[in-house]
Coordinates of C-alpha atoms in Angstrom, one line a residue:
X1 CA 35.0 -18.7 -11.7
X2 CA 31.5 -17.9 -10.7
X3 CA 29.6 -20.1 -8.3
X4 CA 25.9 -20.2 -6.9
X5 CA 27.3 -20.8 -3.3
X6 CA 26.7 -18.5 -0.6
X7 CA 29.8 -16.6 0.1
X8 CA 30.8 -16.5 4.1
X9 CA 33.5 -14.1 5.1
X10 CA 35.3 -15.8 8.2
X11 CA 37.6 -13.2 10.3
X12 CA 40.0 -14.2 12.3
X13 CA 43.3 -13.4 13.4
X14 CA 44.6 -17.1 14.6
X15 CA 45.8 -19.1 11.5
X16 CA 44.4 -22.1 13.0
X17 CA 41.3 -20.9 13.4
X18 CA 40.7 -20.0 10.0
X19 CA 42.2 -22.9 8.3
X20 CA 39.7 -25.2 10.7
X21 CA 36.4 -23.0 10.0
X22 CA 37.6 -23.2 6.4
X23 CA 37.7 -26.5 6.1
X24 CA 34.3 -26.8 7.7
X25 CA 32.6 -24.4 5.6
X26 CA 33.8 -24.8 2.0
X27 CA 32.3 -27.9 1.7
X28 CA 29.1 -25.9 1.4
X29 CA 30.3 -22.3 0.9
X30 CA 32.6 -19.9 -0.7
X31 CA 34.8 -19.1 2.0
X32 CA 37.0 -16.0 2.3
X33 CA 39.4 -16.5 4.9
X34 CA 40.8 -13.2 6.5
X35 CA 42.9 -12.3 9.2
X36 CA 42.1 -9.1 10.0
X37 CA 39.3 -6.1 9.8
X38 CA 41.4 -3.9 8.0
X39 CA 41.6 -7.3 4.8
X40 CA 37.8 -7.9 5.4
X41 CA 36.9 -4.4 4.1
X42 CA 39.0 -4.7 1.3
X43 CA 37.8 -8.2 0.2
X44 CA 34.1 -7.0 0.6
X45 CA 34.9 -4.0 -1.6
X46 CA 35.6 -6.6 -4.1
X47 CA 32.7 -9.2 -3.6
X48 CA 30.1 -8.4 -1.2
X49 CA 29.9 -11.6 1.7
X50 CA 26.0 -13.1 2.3
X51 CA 27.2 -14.2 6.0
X52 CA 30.6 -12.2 8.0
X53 CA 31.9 -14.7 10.8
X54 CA 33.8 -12.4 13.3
X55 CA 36.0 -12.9 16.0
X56 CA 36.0 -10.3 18.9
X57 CA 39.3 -10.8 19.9
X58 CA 41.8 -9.4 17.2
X59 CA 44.8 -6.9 17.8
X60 CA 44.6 -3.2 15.9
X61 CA 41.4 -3.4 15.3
X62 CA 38.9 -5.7 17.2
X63 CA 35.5 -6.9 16.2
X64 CA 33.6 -4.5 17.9
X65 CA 35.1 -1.9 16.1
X66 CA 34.6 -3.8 12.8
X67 CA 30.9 -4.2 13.0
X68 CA 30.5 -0.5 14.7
X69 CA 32.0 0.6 10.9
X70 CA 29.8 -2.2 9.2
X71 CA 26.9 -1.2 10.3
X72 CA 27.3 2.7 10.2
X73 CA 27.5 2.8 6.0
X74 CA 25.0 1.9 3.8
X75 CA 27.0 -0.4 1.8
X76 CA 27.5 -3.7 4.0
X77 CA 25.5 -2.9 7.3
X78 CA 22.5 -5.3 5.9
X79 CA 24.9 -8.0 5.8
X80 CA 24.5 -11.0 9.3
X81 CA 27.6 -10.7 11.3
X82 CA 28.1 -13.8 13.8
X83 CA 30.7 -13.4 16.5
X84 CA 33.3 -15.7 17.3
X85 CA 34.6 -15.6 20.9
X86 CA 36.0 -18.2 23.4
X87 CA 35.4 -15.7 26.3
X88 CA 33.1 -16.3 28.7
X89 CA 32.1 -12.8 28.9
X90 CA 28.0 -12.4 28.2
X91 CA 29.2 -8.4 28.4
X92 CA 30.8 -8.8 25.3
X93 CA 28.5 -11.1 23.5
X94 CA 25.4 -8.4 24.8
X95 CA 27.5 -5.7 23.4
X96 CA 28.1 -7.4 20.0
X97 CA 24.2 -8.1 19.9
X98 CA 23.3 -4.6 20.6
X99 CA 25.5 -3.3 17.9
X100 CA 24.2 -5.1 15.6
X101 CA 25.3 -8.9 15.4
X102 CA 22.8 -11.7 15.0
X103 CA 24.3 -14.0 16.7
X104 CA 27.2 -15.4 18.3
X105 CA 29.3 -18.9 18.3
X106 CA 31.9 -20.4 20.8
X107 CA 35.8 -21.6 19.9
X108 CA 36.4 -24.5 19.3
X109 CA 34.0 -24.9 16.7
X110 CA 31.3 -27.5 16.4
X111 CA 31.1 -28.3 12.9
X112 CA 27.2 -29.4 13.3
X113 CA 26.7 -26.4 15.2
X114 CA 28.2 -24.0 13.3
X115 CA 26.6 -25.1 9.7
X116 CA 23.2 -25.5 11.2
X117 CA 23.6 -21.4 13.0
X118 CA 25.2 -19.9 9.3
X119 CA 22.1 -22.5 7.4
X120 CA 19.6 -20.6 9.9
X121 CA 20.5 -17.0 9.2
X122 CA 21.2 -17.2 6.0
X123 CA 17.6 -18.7 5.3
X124 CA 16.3 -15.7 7.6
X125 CA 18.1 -13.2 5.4
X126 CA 16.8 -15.0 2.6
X127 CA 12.9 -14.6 3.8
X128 CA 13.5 -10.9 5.1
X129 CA 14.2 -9.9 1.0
X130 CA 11.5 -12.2 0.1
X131 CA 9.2 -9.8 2.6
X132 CA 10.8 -6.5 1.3
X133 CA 10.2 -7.6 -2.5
X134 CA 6.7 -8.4 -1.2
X135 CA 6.8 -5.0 0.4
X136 CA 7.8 -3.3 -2.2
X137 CA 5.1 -5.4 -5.1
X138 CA 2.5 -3.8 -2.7
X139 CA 3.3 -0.7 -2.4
X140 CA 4.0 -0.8 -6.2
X141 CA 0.2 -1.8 -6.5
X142 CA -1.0 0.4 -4.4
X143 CA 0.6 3.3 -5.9
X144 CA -1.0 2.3 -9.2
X145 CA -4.7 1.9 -7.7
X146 CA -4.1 5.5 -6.1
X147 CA -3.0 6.6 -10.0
X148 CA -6.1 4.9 -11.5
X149 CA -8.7 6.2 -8.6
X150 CA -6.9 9.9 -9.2
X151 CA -7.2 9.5 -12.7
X152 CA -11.3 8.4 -12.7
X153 CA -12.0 11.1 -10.2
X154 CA -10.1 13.6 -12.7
X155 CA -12.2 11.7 -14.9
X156 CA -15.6 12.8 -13.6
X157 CA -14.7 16.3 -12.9
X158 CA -13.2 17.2 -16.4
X159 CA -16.6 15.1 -17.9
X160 CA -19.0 17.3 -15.9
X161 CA -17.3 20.0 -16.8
X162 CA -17.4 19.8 -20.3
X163 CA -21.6 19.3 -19.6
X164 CA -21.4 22.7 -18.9
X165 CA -19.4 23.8 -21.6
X166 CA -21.7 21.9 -24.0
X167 CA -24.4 24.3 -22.7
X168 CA -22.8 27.7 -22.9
X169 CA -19.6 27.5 -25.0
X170 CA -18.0 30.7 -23.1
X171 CA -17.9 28.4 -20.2
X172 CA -15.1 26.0 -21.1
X173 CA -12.3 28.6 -21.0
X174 CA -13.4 30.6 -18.3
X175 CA -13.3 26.7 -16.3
X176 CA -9.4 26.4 -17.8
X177 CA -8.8 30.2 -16.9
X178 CA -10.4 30.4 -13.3
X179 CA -7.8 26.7 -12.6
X180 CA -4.9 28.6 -13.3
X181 CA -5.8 32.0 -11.7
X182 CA -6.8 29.7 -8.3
X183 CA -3.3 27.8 -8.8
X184 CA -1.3 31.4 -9.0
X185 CA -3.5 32.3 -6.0
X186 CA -2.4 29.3 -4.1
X187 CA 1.0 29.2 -4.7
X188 CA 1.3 33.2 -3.7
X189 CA -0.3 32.3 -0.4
X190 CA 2.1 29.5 0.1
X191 CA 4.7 31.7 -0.6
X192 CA 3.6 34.2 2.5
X193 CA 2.4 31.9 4.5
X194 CA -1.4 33.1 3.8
X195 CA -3.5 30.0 5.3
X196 CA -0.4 27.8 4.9
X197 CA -1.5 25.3 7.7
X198 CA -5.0 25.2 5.8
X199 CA -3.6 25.0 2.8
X200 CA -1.5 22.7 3.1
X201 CA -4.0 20.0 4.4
X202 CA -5.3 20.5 0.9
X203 CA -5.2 17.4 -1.8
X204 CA -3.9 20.1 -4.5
X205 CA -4.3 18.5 -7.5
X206 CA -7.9 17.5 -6.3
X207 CA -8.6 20.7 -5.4
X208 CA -7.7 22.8 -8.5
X209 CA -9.3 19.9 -10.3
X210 CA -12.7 20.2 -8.5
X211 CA -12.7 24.3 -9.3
X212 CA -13.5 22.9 -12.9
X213 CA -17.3 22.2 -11.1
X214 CA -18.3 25.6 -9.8
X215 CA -20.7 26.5 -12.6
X216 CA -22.1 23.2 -13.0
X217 CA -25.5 24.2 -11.6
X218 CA -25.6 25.9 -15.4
X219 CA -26.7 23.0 -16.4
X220 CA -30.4 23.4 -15.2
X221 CA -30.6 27.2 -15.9
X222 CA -32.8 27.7 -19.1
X223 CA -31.7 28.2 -22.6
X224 CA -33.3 31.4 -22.7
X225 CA -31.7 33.2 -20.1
X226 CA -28.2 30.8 -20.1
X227 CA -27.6 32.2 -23.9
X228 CA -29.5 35.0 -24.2
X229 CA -27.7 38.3 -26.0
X230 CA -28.3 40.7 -23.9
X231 CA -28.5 42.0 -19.7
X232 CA -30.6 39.9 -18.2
X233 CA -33.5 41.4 -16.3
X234 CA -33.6 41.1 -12.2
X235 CA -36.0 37.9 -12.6
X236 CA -33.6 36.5 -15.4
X237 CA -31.1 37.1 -13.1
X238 CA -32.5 36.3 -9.9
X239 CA -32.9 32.5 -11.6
X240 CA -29.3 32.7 -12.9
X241 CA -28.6 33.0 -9.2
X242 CA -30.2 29.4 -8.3
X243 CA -27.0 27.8 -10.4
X244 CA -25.1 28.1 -6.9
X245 CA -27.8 25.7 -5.6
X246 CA -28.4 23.7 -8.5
X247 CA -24.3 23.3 -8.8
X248 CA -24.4 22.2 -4.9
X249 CA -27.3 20.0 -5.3
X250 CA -26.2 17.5 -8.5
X251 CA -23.0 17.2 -6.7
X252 CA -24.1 16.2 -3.5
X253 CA -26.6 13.4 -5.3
X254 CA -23.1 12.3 -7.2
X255 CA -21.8 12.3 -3.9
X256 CA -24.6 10.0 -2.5
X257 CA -24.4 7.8 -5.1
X258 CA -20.8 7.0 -5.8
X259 CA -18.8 5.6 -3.2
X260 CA -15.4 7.1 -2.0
X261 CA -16.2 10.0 -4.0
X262 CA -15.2 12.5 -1.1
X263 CA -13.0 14.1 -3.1
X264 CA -16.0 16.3 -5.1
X265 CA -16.5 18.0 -0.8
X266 CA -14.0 20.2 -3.1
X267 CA -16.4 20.8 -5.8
X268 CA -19.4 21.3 -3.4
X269 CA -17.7 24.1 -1.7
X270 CA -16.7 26.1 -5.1
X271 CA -20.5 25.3 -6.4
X272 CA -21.8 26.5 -3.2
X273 CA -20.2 28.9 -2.3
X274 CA -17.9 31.3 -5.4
X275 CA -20.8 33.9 -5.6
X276 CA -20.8 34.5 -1.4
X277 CA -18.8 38.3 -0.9
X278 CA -17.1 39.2 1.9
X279 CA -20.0 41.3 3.6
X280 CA -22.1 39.1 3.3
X281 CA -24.1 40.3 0.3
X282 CA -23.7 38.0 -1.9
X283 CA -25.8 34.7 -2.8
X284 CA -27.5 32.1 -2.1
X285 CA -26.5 32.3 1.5
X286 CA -25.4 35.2 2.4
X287 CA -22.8 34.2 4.2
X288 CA -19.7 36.6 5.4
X289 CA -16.3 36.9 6.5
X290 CA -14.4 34.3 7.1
X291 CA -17.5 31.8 7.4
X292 CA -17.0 31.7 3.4
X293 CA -14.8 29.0 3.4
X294 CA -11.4 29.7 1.9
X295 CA -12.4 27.9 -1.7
X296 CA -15.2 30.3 -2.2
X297 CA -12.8 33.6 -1.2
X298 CA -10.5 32.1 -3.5
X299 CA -12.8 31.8 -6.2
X300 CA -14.9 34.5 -6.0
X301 CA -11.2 36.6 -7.0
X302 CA -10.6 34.4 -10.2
X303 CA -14.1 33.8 -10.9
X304 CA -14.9 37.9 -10.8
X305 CA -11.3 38.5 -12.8
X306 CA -12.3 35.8 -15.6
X307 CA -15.5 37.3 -16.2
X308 CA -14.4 41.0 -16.5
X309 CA -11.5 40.6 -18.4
X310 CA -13.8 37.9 -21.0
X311 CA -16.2 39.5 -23.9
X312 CA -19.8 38.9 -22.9
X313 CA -23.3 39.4 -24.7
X314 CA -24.0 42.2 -23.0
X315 CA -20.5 43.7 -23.3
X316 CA -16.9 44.1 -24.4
X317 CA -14.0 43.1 -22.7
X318 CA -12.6 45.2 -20.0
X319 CA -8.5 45.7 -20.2
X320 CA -6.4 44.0 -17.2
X321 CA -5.7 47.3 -15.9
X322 CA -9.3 47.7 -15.3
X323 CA -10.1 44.5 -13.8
X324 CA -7.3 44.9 -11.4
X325 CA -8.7 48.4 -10.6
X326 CA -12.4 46.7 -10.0
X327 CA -11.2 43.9 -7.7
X328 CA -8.4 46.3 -6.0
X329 CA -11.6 48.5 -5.7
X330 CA -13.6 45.5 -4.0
X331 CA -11.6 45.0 -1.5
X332 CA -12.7 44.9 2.3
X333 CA -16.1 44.5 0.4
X334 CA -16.9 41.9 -2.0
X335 CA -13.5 40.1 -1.3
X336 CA -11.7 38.8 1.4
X337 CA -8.5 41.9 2.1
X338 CA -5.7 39.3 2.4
X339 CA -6.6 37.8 -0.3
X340 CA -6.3 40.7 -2.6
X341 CA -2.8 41.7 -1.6
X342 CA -2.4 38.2 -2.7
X343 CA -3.8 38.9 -6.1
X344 CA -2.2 42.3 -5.8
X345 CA 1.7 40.7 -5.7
X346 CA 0.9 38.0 -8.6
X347 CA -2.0 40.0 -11.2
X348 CA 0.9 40.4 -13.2
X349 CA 1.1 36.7 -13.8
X350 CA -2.9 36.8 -14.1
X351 CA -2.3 39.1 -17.2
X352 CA 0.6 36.9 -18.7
X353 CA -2.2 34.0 -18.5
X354 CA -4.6 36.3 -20.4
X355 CA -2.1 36.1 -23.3
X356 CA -1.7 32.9 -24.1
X357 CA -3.9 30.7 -26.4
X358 CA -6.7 29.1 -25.0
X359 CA -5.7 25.0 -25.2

């Protein structure tokens, strides 16, 4: 028969003193009356207790012993355990505290007394899940405001991107492709331990994400030279070049003007930096070495790959084979060494990306 009263184990090897703790309690409680540790476990297999009064005193197994196994398994160590002693012995009481007990009560019972302690940590149990369901409603909602700002700042950075694409349709799959290439790149250098630590402090997602932005200084490069058929001339081209700038500069003013947008730093560094070689000859800042930071070396590999292995105006295709030949080739020069060993082991994967249908 099921009943909305609390259920109170009460363990106790003297007859007595069960029958006189039952009486006082089942007035109020469900009582489970049990004369040893070895029958407590059993019964809580059964029906799990709210409350465990526990005398210390009991021959085989005592109640230390009992709440040192209670509170070593998942299953019952959550559950109050008040010790029952008529010792005067504040070692034994300490211990029981420090293993785990919330309280303990002296024999002979006071009735009064011994309602009013159960009442007490029963109601403290009670407010304790209260504060975890709280805990866990929070957590809940803040794990869906992290989903909704990851999903509006995925938002913006797929939106820009397709800007660009509007502009010069070859764009939009080279973004798609040069994601990918960057996410084989990564996971290679994970793999060896390449830049792990710096990795590693990476938002991933974010950052593969924000790769979708390095050409979107496209936007402000003419019609004329952005889609013209043909080479362009060294002026043409030296104005192509600004799109590094351009691509820095709108993000940094979406930067200024949208709060918590930190997350497009990612973007910023791809604009800024995806054209820079490792000799410092590239643009717009010449920079060198390892002061390219590791976005930029990164990209400049899938960036370069994307663009010789995708038909252009000015010309056809290359095969994989010769891509991988022209970057193997550009090693020590226009890319970072390391980080074409790392193409090197997965360019094999690059080629099986190549492949497949453009989504």
């Amino acid at each position: 028969m099921k009943t909305d009263k609390k259920k109170i184990a009460l363990v106790d090897d003297d007859l007595t003193n069960l029958e006189v703790g039952k009486n006082i309690l089942e007035p109020v409680y469900s009582v489970a009356a049990l004369d040893s540790g070895r029958n407590l476990f059993a019964s809580l297999e059964k029906e799990k207790a709210d409350l465990i009064l526990l005398d210390i005193e009991m021959p085989g197994m005592n109640g230390l012993e009992v709440l040192k196994i209670l509170k070593a398994g998942a299953a019952f160590r959550e559950i109050p355990v008040i010790f029952l002693t008529v010792k005067d012995d504040p070692g034994s009481e300490l211990e029981g505290l420090s293993l785990g007990a919330v309280d303990y009560i002296s024999k002979p019972f006071s009735p009064p007394l011994l309602l009013k302690r159960i009442e007490l940590h029963l109601l403290l149990e009670k407010r304790q899940e209260e504060l975890q369901e709280y805990n866990d409603h929070l957590q809940e909602m803040v794990r869906e405001k992290t989903r909704t700002v990851l999903d509006l700042q995925n938002s913006v950075l797929k939106n820009v991107a397709a800007c660009v694409e509007f502009r010069d349709e070859a764009t939009g799959e080279h973004v798609e492709h040069t994601l990918n290439y960057l996410s084989l790149l990564m996971d290679e250098m994970l793999e060896t331990g390449l830049y792990r630590e710096e990795i590693s402090l990476w938002d991933r997602e974010l950052t593969l994400q924000s790769s979708q932005l390095h050409d979107v200084g496209k936007i402000h490069i003419r019609d004329s030279i952005l889609l013209k058929p043909g080479r362009l001339t060294v002026e043409e081209f030296e104005e192509m070049k600004k799109h590094t700038i351009f691509g820095v500069n709108i993000i940094e003013k979406m930067m200024r003007d949208t709060p918590g947008s930190s997350f497009l730093e990612y973007a910023r560094i791809f604009a800024g930096t995806h054209h820079e070689k490792w000799d410092g000859s590239g643009y717009p800042y010449g920079l060198g070495g390892r002061s390219i930071p590791l976005q930029g070396r990164m990209m400049a590999i899938a960036d370069v790959y994307d663009a010789l292995i995708s038909p252009r105006a000015y010309k056809e295709p290359f095969t994989h084979a010769r891509a991988v030949e022209i970057i193997e080739r550009g090693k020590g020069a226009q890319f970072e060494p390391e980080l074409v060993d790392i193409f090197m082991k997965v360019e094999g994967e690059f080629e099986k990306l190549v492949s497949l249908p453009a989504c």
